[in-house]
């Protein structure tokens, strides 16, 4: 499993619009093969930061997602308006919090 987590930062005046654009991807993305979770939350409006959290069954599933037209359109629209501190992790031994 691949876990993607981190922050996306934009101008605080644009954080709501970016959040809406990211959330608009959610319905289609959740239908993609290998998508387990796909979530965003505004972390700090004053700083313009959004928390990103995704889980993918495989690297191939994530790679395919990143090459979809809807992701391409988002990157084309927002790519020069954001800074990303997002990391990809390989989760090789997932278990419950209390396990």
mmCIF file with all atom_site columns, N, CA and C in Angstrom, residues 7 15-20 40-46 48-51:
data_model
loop_
_atom_site.group_PDB
_atom_site.id
_atom_site.type_symbol
_atom_site.label_atom_id
_atom_site.label_alt_id
_atom_site.label_comp_id
_atom_site.label_asym_id
_atom_site.label_entity_id
_atom_site.label_seq_id
_atom_site.pdbx_PDB_ins_code
_atom_site.Cartn_x
_atom_site.Cartn_y
_atom_site.Cartn_z
_atom_site.occupancy
_atom_site.B_iso_or_equiv
_atom_site.pdbx_formal_charge
_atom_site.auth_seq_id
_atom_site.auth_comp_id
_atom_site.auth_asym_id
_atom_site.auth_atom_id
_atom_site.pdbx_PDB_model_num
ATOM 1  N N  . UNK A 1 7  ? 1.176   18.558 3.150  1.00 0.00 ? 7  UNK A N  1
ATOM 2  C CA . UNK A 1 7  ? 0.485   19.842 3.026  1.00 0.00 ? 7  UNK A CA 1
ATOM 3  C C  . UNK A 1 7  ? 0.677   20.444 1.641  1.00 0.00 ? 7  UNK A C  1
ATOM 4  N N  . UNK A 1 15 ? -7.246  29.699 -0.767 1.00 0.00 ? 15 UNK A N  1
ATOM 5  C CA . UNK A 1 15 ? -7.279  28.369 -0.152 1.00 0.00 ? 15 UNK A CA 1
ATOM 6  C C  . UNK A 1 15 ? -8.642  27.691 -0.315 1.00 0.00 ? 15 UNK A C  1
ATOM 7  N N  . UNK A 1 16 ? -9.717  28.430 -0.209 1.00 0.00 ? 16 UNK A N  1
ATOM 8  C CA . UNK A 1 16 ? -11.051 27.825 -0.370 1.00 0.00 ? 16 UNK A CA 1
ATOM 9  C C  . UNK A 1 16 ? -11.253 27.324 -1.799 1.00 0.00 ? 16 UNK A C  1
ATOM 10 N N  . UNK A 1 17 ? -10.816 28.103 -2.768 1.00 0.00 ? 17 UNK A N  1
ATOM 11 C CA . UNK A 1 17 ? -10.963 27.697 -4.168 1.00 0.00 ? 17 UNK A CA 1
ATOM 12 C C  . UNK A 1 17 ? -10.117 26.460 -4.468 1.00 0.00 ? 17 UNK A C  1
ATOM 13 N N  . UNK A 1 18 ? -8.913  26.404 -3.927 1.00 0.00 ? 18 UNK A N  1
ATOM 14 C CA . UNK A 1 18 ? -8.069  25.227 -4.119 1.00 0.00 ? 18 UNK A CA 1
ATOM 15 C C  . UNK A 1 18 ? -8.698  24.011 -3.451 1.00 0.00 ? 18 UNK A C  1
ATOM 16 N N  . UNK A 1 19 ? -9.178  24.183 -2.243 1.00 0.00 ? 19 UNK A N  1
ATOM 17 C CA . UNK A 1 19 ? -9.836  23.084 -1.532 1.00 0.00 ? 19 UNK A CA 1
ATOM 18 C C  . UNK A 1 19 ? -11.018 22.555 -2.340 1.00 0.00 ? 19 UNK A C  1
ATOM 19 N N  . UNK A 1 20 ? -11.836 23.460 -2.862 1.00 0.00 ? 20 UNK A N  1
ATOM 20 C CA . UNK A 1 20 ? -12.979 23.045 -3.681 1.00 0.00 ? 20 UNK A CA 1
ATOM 21 C C  . UNK A 1 20 ? -12.522 22.286 -4.924 1.00 0.00 ? 20 UNK A C  1
ATOM 22 N N  . UNK A 1 40 ? -8.947  15.566 1.679  1.00 0.00 ? 40 UNK A N  1
ATOM 23 C CA . UNK A 1 40 ? -8.308  16.862 1.859  1.00 0.00 ? 40 UNK A CA 1
ATOM 24 C C  . UNK A 1 40 ? -9.034  17.605 2.973  1.00 0.00 ? 40 UNK A C  1
ATOM 25 N N  . UNK A 1 41 ? -8.311  18.443 3.695  1.00 0.00 ? 41 UNK A N  1
ATOM 26 C CA . UNK A 1 41 ? -8.909  19.288 4.738  1.00 0.00 ? 41 UNK A CA 1
ATOM 27 C C  . UNK A 1 41 ? -8.124  20.588 4.812  1.00 0.00 ? 41 UNK A C  1
ATOM 28 N N  . UNK A 1 42 ? -8.830  21.673 5.003  1.00 0.00 ? 42 UNK A N  1
ATOM 29 C CA . UNK A 1 42 ? -8.132  22.949 5.207  1.00 0.00 ? 42 UNK A CA 1
ATOM 30 C C  . UNK A 1 42 ? -7.487  22.880 6.582  1.00 0.00 ? 42 UNK A C  1
ATOM 31 N N  . UNK A 1 43 ? -6.187  23.007 6.617  1.00 0.00 ? 43 UNK A N  1
ATOM 32 C CA . UNK A 1 43 ? -5.432  22.901 7.867  1.00 0.00 ? 43 UNK A CA 1
ATOM 33 C C  . UNK A 1 43 ? -5.314  24.258 8.553  1.00 0.00 ? 43 UNK A C  1
ATOM 34 N N  . UNK A 1 44 ? -4.980  25.298 7.785  1.00 0.00 ? 44 UNK A N  1
ATOM 35 C CA . UNK A 1 44 ? -4.810  26.640 8.355  1.00 0.00 ? 44 UNK A CA 1
ATOM 36 C C  . UNK A 1 44 ? -5.177  27.669 7.285  1.00 0.00 ? 44 UNK A C  1
ATOM 37 N N  . UNK A 1 45 ? -6.363  28.231 7.410  1.00 0.00 ? 45 UNK A N  1
ATOM 38 C CA . UNK A 1 45 ? -6.818  29.223 6.411  1.00 0.00 ? 45 UNK A CA 1
ATOM 39 C C  . UNK A 1 45 ? -5.879  30.424 6.339  1.00 0.00 ? 45 UNK A C  1
ATOM 40 N N  . UNK A 1 46 ? -5.420  30.881 7.486  1.00 0.00 ? 46 UNK A N  1
ATOM 41 C CA . UNK A 1 46 ? -4.568  32.075 7.525  1.00 0.00 ? 46 UNK A CA 1
ATOM 42 C C  . UNK A 1 46 ? -3.245  31.855 6.795  1.00 0.00 ? 46 UNK A C  1
ATOM 43 N N  . UNK A 1 48 ? -2.999  29.417 4.397  1.00 0.00 ? 48 UNK A N  1
ATOM 44 C CA . UNK A 1 48 ? -3.328  28.862 3.086  1.00 0.00 ? 48 UNK A CA 1
ATOM 45 C C  . UNK A 1 48 ? -2.902  27.418 2.927  1.00 0.00 ? 48 UNK A C  1
ATOM 46 N N  . UNK A 1 49 ? -2.952  26.624 4.009  1.00 0.00 ? 49 UNK A N  1
ATOM 47 C CA . UNK A 1 49 ? -2.505  25.246 3.921  1.00 0.00 ? 49 UNK A CA 1
ATOM 48 C C  . UNK A 1 49 ? -3.660  24.247 3.953  1.00 0.00 ? 49 UNK A C  1
ATOM 49 N N  . UNK A 1 50 ? -3.505  23.226 3.130  1.00 0.00 ? 50 UNK A N  1
ATOM 50 C CA . UNK A 1 50 ? -4.470  22.141 3.017  1.00 0.00 ? 50 UNK A CA 1
ATOM 51 C C  . UNK A 1 50 ? -3.737  20.842 3.320  1.00 0.00 ? 50 UNK A C  1
ATOM 52 N N  . UNK A 1 51 ? -4.345  20.009 4.147  1.00 0.00 ? 51 UNK A N  1
ATOM 53 C CA . UNK A 1 51 ? -3.805  18.697 4.460  1.00 0.00 ? 51 UNK A CA 1
ATOM 54 C C  . UNK A 1 51 ? -4.277  17.704 3.412  1.00 0.00 ? 51 UNK A C  1
#
